[in-house]
mmCIF file of N, CA and C and ligand atoms in Angstrom:
data_model
loop_
_atom_site.group_PDB
_atom_site.id
_atom_site.type_symbol
_atom_site.label_atom_id
_atom_site.label_comp_id
_atom_site.label_asym_id
_atom_site.label_seq_id
_atom_site.Cartn_x
_atom_site.Cartn_y
_atom_site.Cartn_z
ATOM 1 N N MET Z 1 11.089 -9.924 74.441
ATOM 2 C CA MET Z 1 11.081 -11.372 74.615
ATOM 3 C C MET Z 1 11.775 -12.003 73.405
ATOM 4 N N ASN Z 2 12.752 -12.878 73.672
ATOM 5 C CA ASN Z 2 13.431 -13.528 72.551
ATOM 6 C C ASN Z 2 12.651 -14.789 72.144
ATOM 7 N N PRO Z 3 12.986 -15.378 70.982
ATOM 8 C CA PRO Z 3 12.223 -16.534 70.494
ATOM 9 C C PRO Z 3 12.198 -17.711 71.472
ATOM 10 N N LEU Z 4 13.292 -17.940 72.186
ATOM 11 C CA LEU Z 4 13.316 -19.046 73.148
ATOM 12 C C LEU Z 4 12.309 -18.815 74.257
ATOM 13 N N GLU Z 5 12.250 -17.591 74.752
ATOM 14 C CA GLU Z 5 11.282 -17.264 75.803
ATOM 15 C C GLU Z 5 9.858 -17.329 75.258
ATOM 16 N N LEU Z 6 9.691 -16.911 74.025
ATOM 17 C CA LEU Z 6 8.362 -16.872 73.424
ATOM 18 C C LEU Z 6 7.701 -18.253 73.401
ATOM 19 N N VAL Z 7 8.495 -19.296 73.100
ATOM 20 C CA VAL Z 7 7.925 -20.643 73.017
ATOM 21 C C VAL Z 7 8.193 -21.466 74.276
ATOM 22 N N GLY Z 8 8.843 -20.863 75.261
ATOM 23 C CA GLY Z 8 9.114 -21.582 76.500
ATOM 24 C C GLY Z 8 10.146 -22.684 76.341
ATOM 25 N N ALA Z 9 11.072 -22.526 75.398
ATOM 26 C CA ALA Z 9 12.087 -23.552 75.145
ATOM 27 C C ALA Z 9 13.224 -23.449 76.152
ATOM 28 N N SER Z 10 13.812 -24.576 76.472
ATOM 29 C CA SER Z 10 15.002 -24.598 77.329
ATOM 30 C C SER Z 10 16.015 -25.550 76.692
ATOM 31 N N PRO Z 11 16.695 -25.074 75.635
ATOM 32 C CA PRO Z 11 17.630 -25.931 74.904
ATOM 33 C C PRO Z 11 18.872 -26.248 75.730
ATOM 34 N N GLU Z 12 19.589 -27.259 75.272
ATOM 35 C CA GLU Z 12 20.879 -27.590 75.872
ATOM 36 C C GLU Z 12 21.787 -26.365 75.743
ATOM 37 N N PRO Z 13 22.852 -26.307 76.527
ATOM 38 C CA PRO Z 13 23.750 -25.148 76.444
ATOM 39 C C PRO Z 13 24.339 -24.977 75.041
ATOM 40 N N PRO Z 14 24.584 -23.745 74.637
ATOM 41 C CA PRO Z 14 25.169 -23.523 73.311
ATOM 42 C C PRO Z 14 26.636 -23.951 73.273
ATOM 43 N N PHE Z 15 27.109 -24.157 72.057
ATOM 44 C CA PHE Z 15 28.525 -24.440 71.807
ATOM 45 C C PHE Z 15 28.985 -23.461 70.741
ATOM 46 N N GLU Z 16 30.234 -23.567 70.340
ATOM 47 C CA GLU Z 16 30.749 -22.622 69.345
ATOM 48 C C GLU Z 16 31.064 -23.317 68.024
ATOM 49 N N ILE Z 17 30.751 -22.611 66.941
ATOM 50 C CA ILE Z 17 31.307 -22.931 65.637
ATOM 51 C C ILE Z 17 32.156 -21.720 65.270
ATOM 52 N N VAL Z 18 32.932 -21.840 64.221
ATOM 53 C CA VAL Z 18 33.781 -20.720 63.804
ATOM 54 C C VAL Z 18 33.417 -20.358 62.372
ATOM 55 N N PHE Z 19 33.056 -19.107 62.155
ATOM 56 C CA PHE Z 19 32.764 -18.641 60.804
ATOM 57 C C PHE Z 19 33.816 -17.633 60.393
ATOM 58 N N ALA Z 20 34.578 -17.954 59.363
ATOM 59 C CA ALA Z 20 35.619 -17.068 58.830
ATOM 60 C C ALA Z 20 36.503 -16.534 59.966
ATOM 61 N N GLY Z 21 36.835 -17.412 60.897
ATOM 62 C CA GLY Z 21 37.741 -17.054 61.985
ATOM 63 C C GLY Z 21 37.071 -16.448 63.199
ATOM 64 N N THR Z 22 35.756 -16.237 63.148
ATOM 65 C CA THR Z 22 35.041 -15.615 64.264
ATOM 66 C C THR Z 22 34.169 -16.643 64.974
ATOM 67 N N PRO Z 23 34.308 -16.781 66.294
ATOM 68 C CA PRO Z 23 33.438 -17.713 67.018
ATOM 69 C C PRO Z 23 31.979 -17.275 66.954
ATOM 70 N N VAL Z 24 31.104 -18.256 66.726
ATOM 71 C CA VAL Z 24 29.668 -18.013 66.636
ATOM 72 C C VAL Z 24 28.963 -19.039 67.536
ATOM 73 N N PRO Z 25 28.083 -18.599 68.433
ATOM 74 C CA PRO Z 25 27.370 -19.574 69.265
ATOM 75 C C PRO Z 25 26.286 -20.296 68.479
ATOM 76 N N ALA Z 26 26.087 -21.566 68.814
ATOM 77 C CA ALA Z 26 25.035 -22.373 68.176
ATOM 78 C C ALA Z 26 24.425 -23.285 69.228
ATOM 79 N N TYR Z 27 23.134 -23.543 69.090
ATOM 80 C CA TYR Z 27 22.447 -24.467 69.990
ATOM 81 C C TYR Z 27 22.377 -25.849 69.350
ATOM 82 N N PRO Z 28 22.390 -26.897 70.144
ATOM 83 C CA PRO Z 28 22.240 -28.251 69.585
ATOM 84 C C PRO Z 28 20.986 -28.341 68.726
ATOM 85 N N GLY Z 29 21.135 -28.907 67.530
ATOM 86 C CA GLY Z 29 20.022 -29.062 66.607
ATOM 87 C C GLY Z 29 19.809 -27.879 65.692
ATOM 88 N N GLN Z 30 20.534 -26.818 65.911
ATOM 89 C CA GLN Z 30 20.382 -25.607 65.099
ATOM 90 C C GLN Z 30 21.171 -25.764 63.792
ATOM 91 N N SER Z 31 20.611 -25.252 62.702
ATOM 92 C CA SER Z 31 21.352 -25.268 61.443
ATOM 93 C C SER Z 31 22.449 -24.205 61.485
ATOM 94 N N ILE Z 32 23.418 -24.376 60.612
ATOM 95 C CA ILE Z 32 24.487 -23.371 60.514
ATOM 96 C C ILE Z 32 23.894 -22.028 60.119
ATOM 97 N N ALA Z 33 22.929 -22.023 59.199
ATOM 98 C CA ALA Z 33 22.298 -20.759 58.794
ATOM 99 C C ALA Z 33 21.620 -20.080 59.986
ATOM 100 N N ALA Z 34 20.926 -20.853 60.808
ATOM 101 C CA ALA Z 34 20.250 -20.275 61.970
ATOM 102 C C ALA Z 34 21.263 -19.704 62.956
ATOM 103 N N ALA Z 35 22.381 -20.405 63.131
ATOM 104 C CA ALA Z 35 23.407 -19.901 64.040
ATOM 105 C C ALA Z 35 23.995 -18.588 63.520
ATOM 106 N N LEU Z 36 24.249 -18.535 62.202
ATOM 107 C CA LEU Z 36 24.799 -17.304 61.628
ATOM 108 C C LEU Z 36 23.790 -16.167 61.754
ATOM 109 N N GLN Z 37 22.536 -16.440 61.452
ATOM 110 C CA GLN Z 37 21.498 -15.407 61.598
ATOM 111 C C GLN Z 37 21.412 -14.936 63.039
ATOM 112 N N GLY Z 38 21.463 -15.893 63.963
ATOM 113 C CA GLY Z 38 21.381 -15.546 65.379
ATOM 114 C C GLY Z 38 22.528 -14.665 65.839
ATOM 115 N N ALA Z 39 23.657 -14.780 65.136
ATOM 116 C CA ALA Z 39 24.818 -13.949 65.469
ATOM 117 C C ALA Z 39 24.808 -12.632 64.705
ATOM 118 N N GLY Z 40 23.737 -12.394 63.955
ATOM 119 C CA GLY Z 40 23.629 -11.127 63.227
ATOM 120 C C GLY Z 40 24.315 -11.132 61.880
ATOM 121 N N ILE Z 41 24.733 -12.306 61.424
ATOM 122 C CA ILE Z 41 25.395 -12.416 60.116
ATOM 123 C C ILE Z 41 24.312 -12.708 59.083
ATOM 124 N N ARG Z 42 24.022 -11.744 58.241
ATOM 125 C CA ARG Z 42 22.924 -11.866 57.284
ATOM 126 C C ARG Z 42 23.379 -12.337 55.903
ATOM 127 N N ALA Z 43 24.613 -12.101 55.547
ATOM 128 C CA ALA Z 43 25.155 -12.544 54.257
ATOM 129 C C ALA Z 43 26.520 -13.150 54.517
ATOM 130 N N TRP Z 44 26.810 -14.290 53.869
ATOM 131 C CA TRP Z 44 28.091 -14.941 54.124
ATOM 132 C C TRP Z 44 28.817 -15.353 52.860
ATOM 133 N N ARG Z 45 28.341 -14.935 51.733
ATOM 134 C CA ARG Z 45 29.092 -15.135 50.500
ATOM 135 C C ARG Z 45 28.624 -14.077 49.507
ATOM 136 N N THR Z 46 29.302 -13.993 48.369
ATOM 137 C CA THR Z 46 28.882 -13.074 47.320
ATOM 138 C C THR Z 46 28.786 -13.837 46.009
ATOM 139 N N THR Z 47 27.981 -13.303 45.086
ATOM 140 C CA THR Z 47 27.843 -13.940 43.783
ATOM 141 C C THR Z 47 29.119 -13.741 42.982
ATOM 142 N N ARG Z 48 29.359 -14.669 42.051
ATOM 143 C CA ARG Z 48 30.605 -14.619 41.274
ATOM 144 C C ARG Z 48 30.654 -13.434 40.322
ATOM 145 N N VAL Z 49 29.545 -13.114 39.683
ATOM 146 C CA VAL Z 49 29.557 -12.111 38.616
ATOM 147 C C VAL Z 49 29.545 -10.680 39.161
ATOM 148 N N ARG Z 50 28.623 -10.374 40.052
ATOM 149 C CA ARG Z 50 28.488 -8.988 40.502
ATOM 150 C C ARG Z 50 28.791 -8.773 41.981
ATOM 151 N N ALA Z 51 29.277 -9.813 42.628
ATOM 152 C CA ALA Z 51 29.637 -9.728 44.044
ATOM 153 C C ALA Z 51 28.472 -9.247 44.916
ATOM 154 N N ARG Z 52 27.286 -9.743 44.612
ATOM 155 C CA ARG Z 52 26.101 -9.408 45.408
ATOM 156 C C ARG Z 52 26.079 -10.276 46.658
ATOM 157 N N PRO Z 53 25.650 -9.732 47.787
ATOM 158 C CA PRO Z 53 25.634 -10.522 49.026
ATOM 159 C C PRO Z 53 24.550 -11.600 48.989
ATOM 160 N N ARG Z 54 24.882 -12.757 49.551
ATOM 161 C CA ARG Z 54 23.935 -13.860 49.645
ATOM 162 C C ARG Z 54 24.044 -14.507 51.024
ATOM 163 N N GLY Z 55 22.910 -15.008 51.490
ATOM 164 C CA GLY Z 55 22.848 -15.709 52.773
ATOM 165 C C GLY Z 55 21.619 -16.589 52.765
ATOM 166 N N LEU Z 56 20.809 -16.470 53.796
ATOM 167 C CA LEU Z 56 19.587 -17.255 53.883
ATOM 168 C C LEU Z 56 18.511 -16.632 52.990
ATOM 169 N N PHE Z 57 17.930 -17.427 52.092
ATOM 170 C CA PHE Z 57 16.848 -16.928 51.237
ATOM 171 C C PHE Z 57 15.617 -17.809 51.417
ATOM 172 N N CYS Z 58 15.626 -19.018 50.847
ATOM 173 C CA CYS Z 58 14.433 -19.872 50.986
ATOM 174 C C CYS Z 58 14.382 -20.554 52.349
ATOM 175 N N GLY Z 59 15.527 -20.927 52.875
ATOM 176 C CA GLY Z 59 15.576 -21.585 54.183
ATOM 177 C C GLY Z 59 15.139 -23.035 54.177
ATOM 178 N N ILE Z 60 14.887 -23.610 52.992
ATOM 179 C CA ILE Z 60 14.414 -24.992 52.916
ATOM 180 C C ILE Z 60 15.207 -25.839 51.927
ATOM 181 N N GLY Z 61 16.377 -25.384 51.520
ATOM 182 C CA GLY Z 61 17.230 -26.210 50.680
ATOM 183 C C GLY Z 61 16.981 -26.154 49.197
ATOM 184 N N VAL Z 62 16.247 -25.176 48.720
ATOM 185 C CA VAL Z 62 15.897 -25.117 47.301
ATOM 186 C C VAL Z 62 16.807 -24.177 46.507
ATOM 187 N N CYS Z 63 17.132 -23.020 47.045
ATOM 188 C CA CYS Z 63 17.762 -21.969 46.235
ATOM 189 C C CYS Z 63 19.291 -22.040 46.149
ATOM 190 N N PHE Z 64 19.948 -22.677 47.076
ATOM 191 C CA PHE Z 64 21.410 -22.776 47.140
ATOM 192 C C PHE Z 64 22.097 -21.427 47.380
ATOM 193 N N ASP Z 65 21.379 -20.412 47.788
ATOM 194 C CA ASP Z 65 22.015 -19.128 48.100
ATOM 195 C C ASP Z 65 22.894 -19.218 49.336
ATOM 196 N N CYS Z 66 22.647 -20.187 50.187
ATOM 197 C CA CYS Z 66 23.298 -20.221 51.501
ATOM 198 C C CYS Z 66 24.541 -21.097 51.546
ATOM 199 N N VAL Z 67 25.048 -21.544 50.397
ATOM 200 C CA VAL Z 67 26.143 -22.519 50.420
ATOM 201 C C VAL Z 67 27.357 -22.011 51.186
ATOM 202 N N VAL Z 68 27.992 -22.946 51.877
ATOM 203 C CA VAL Z 68 29.180 -22.667 52.679
ATOM 204 C C VAL Z 68 30.141 -23.852 52.546
ATOM 205 N N VAL Z 69 31.346 -23.647 53.002
ATOM 206 C CA VAL Z 69 32.322 -24.730 53.131
ATOM 207 C C VAL Z 69 32.402 -25.056 54.617
ATOM 208 N N VAL Z 70 32.162 -26.326 54.958
ATOM 209 C CA VAL Z 70 32.181 -26.749 56.360
ATOM 210 C C VAL Z 70 33.251 -27.817 56.528
ATOM 211 N N ASN Z 71 34.233 -27.522 57.337
ATOM 212 C CA ASN Z 71 35.334 -28.459 57.599
ATOM 213 C C ASN Z 71 35.939 -28.984 56.292
ATOM 214 N N GLY Z 72 36.038 -28.106 55.303
ATOM 215 C CA GLY Z 72 36.649 -28.457 54.031
ATOM 216 C C GLY Z 72 35.702 -29.074 53.020
ATOM 217 N N SER Z 73 34.458 -29.368 53.414
ATOM 218 C CA SER Z 73 33.475 -29.920 52.475
ATOM 219 C C SER Z 73 32.741 -28.775 51.803
ATOM 220 N N ALA Z 74 32.883 -28.682 50.488
ATOM 221 C CA ALA Z 74 32.340 -27.546 49.756
ATOM 222 C C ALA Z 74 30.863 -27.691 49.441
ATOM 223 N N THR Z 75 30.246 -26.603 49.183
ATOM 224 C CA THR Z 75 28.871 -26.451 48.697
ATOM 225 C C THR Z 75 27.831 -27.178 49.543
ATOM 226 N N LEU Z 76 27.947 -27.056 50.828
ATOM 227 C CA LEU Z 76 26.883 -27.534 51.706
ATOM 228 C C LEU Z 76 25.913 -26.386 51.918
ATOM 229 N N ARG Z 77 24.636 -26.699 51.955
ATOM 230 C CA ARG Z 77 23.639 -25.676 52.212
ATOM 231 C C ARG Z 77 23.542 -25.431 53.717
ATOM 232 N N ALA Z 78 23.825 -24.217 54.118
ATOM 233 C CA ALA Z 78 23.844 -23.875 55.540
ATOM 234 C C ALA Z 78 22.489 -24.067 56.203
ATOM 235 N N CYS Z 79 21.413 -23.924 55.406
ATOM 236 C CA CYS Z 79 20.072 -24.057 55.990
ATOM 237 C C CYS Z 79 19.713 -25.505 56.276
ATOM 238 N N LEU Z 80 20.432 -26.457 55.676
ATOM 239 C CA LEU Z 80 20.136 -27.875 55.877
ATOM 240 C C LEU Z 80 21.218 -28.591 56.665
ATOM 241 N N THR Z 81 22.298 -27.901 57.005
ATOM 242 C CA THR Z 81 23.429 -28.532 57.665
ATOM 243 C C THR Z 81 23.420 -28.201 59.147
ATOM 244 N N GLU Z 82 23.332 -29.230 59.966
ATOM 245 C CA GLU Z 82 23.291 -29.021 61.411
ATOM 246 C C GLU Z 82 24.669 -28.589 61.917
ATOM 247 N N ALA Z 83 24.675 -27.592 62.754
ATOM 248 C CA ALA Z 83 25.923 -27.121 63.362
ATOM 249 C C ALA Z 83 26.413 -28.152 64.374
ATOM 250 N N ARG Z 84 27.710 -28.401 64.353
ATOM 251 C CA ARG Z 84 28.348 -29.323 65.299
ATOM 252 C C ARG Z 84 29.450 -28.567 66.013
ATOM 253 N N PRO Z 85 29.693 -28.908 67.274
ATOM 254 C CA PRO Z 85 30.734 -28.191 68.016
ATOM 255 C C PRO Z 85 32.061 -28.173 67.263
ATOM 256 N N GLY Z 86 32.634 -26.991 67.148
ATOM 257 C CA GLY Z 86 33.941 -26.839 66.533
ATOM 258 C C GLY Z 86 33.924 -26.764 65.019
ATOM 259 N N ASP Z 87 32.764 -26.807 64.385
ATOM 260 C CA ASP Z 87 32.725 -26.705 62.924
ATOM 261 C C ASP Z 87 33.465 -25.453 62.455
ATOM 262 N N GLU Z 88 34.263 -25.631 61.406
ATOM 263 C CA GLU Z 88 34.940 -24.499 60.770
ATOM 264 C C GLU Z 88 34.167 -24.186 59.484
ATOM 265 N N VAL Z 89 33.503 -23.034 59.476
ATOM 266 C CA VAL Z 89 32.647 -22.645 58.352
ATOM 267 C C VAL Z 89 33.303 -21.487 57.622
ATOM 268 N N GLU Z 90 33.345 -21.608 56.300
ATOM 269 C CA GLU Z 90 33.930 -20.556 55.458
ATOM 270 C C GLU Z 90 32.946 -20.203 54.347
ATOM 271 N N PRO Z 91 33.019 -18.989 53.824
ATOM 272 C CA PRO Z 91 32.185 -18.656 52.661
ATOM 273 C C PRO Z 91 32.538 -19.559 51.483
ATOM 274 N N ALA Z 92 31.546 -19.929 50.682
ATOM 275 C CA ALA Z 92 31.796 -20.792 49.514
ATOM 276 C C ALA Z 92 32.240 -19.957 48.331
HETATM 277 S S1 FES J 1 18.556 -20.759 51.927
HETATM 278 FE FE1 FES J 1 17.907 -21.638 50.081
HETATM 279 S S2 FES J 1 19.027 -23.512 49.989
HETATM 280 FE FE2 FES J 1 19.548 -22.666 51.898
#
C-alpha cells in the first residue's frame, strides 16, 4: 500500500518538474524535496569541501541541506518550496 492509499487521499493529477534535465512527477501542493524523494532521488547536491551527498535532512527548513536552484533562483530550500508545473530544478 502506498502512502496515498494509506490515508485515502485522491490528489489532483501529477505534473512534471525537471531536475538536472530529468522529468520528475510532482503532485499539486507537494514540495520539491517530496517530489525528488518520491522519484527515488535521495541526494541532490554535494558539500563544497568533501563532496559529501546532501538532500532532505530536517525537512522543516532549519538545516539548509536541501538547497536547490529553481528557475535560476539560488539557495531555495527544497523542503519549503512548492513544486510548480515546469519548474527547472538544479543542484545548488
Ligand atoms: S531539509 Fe533541512 S532545510 Fe530543507
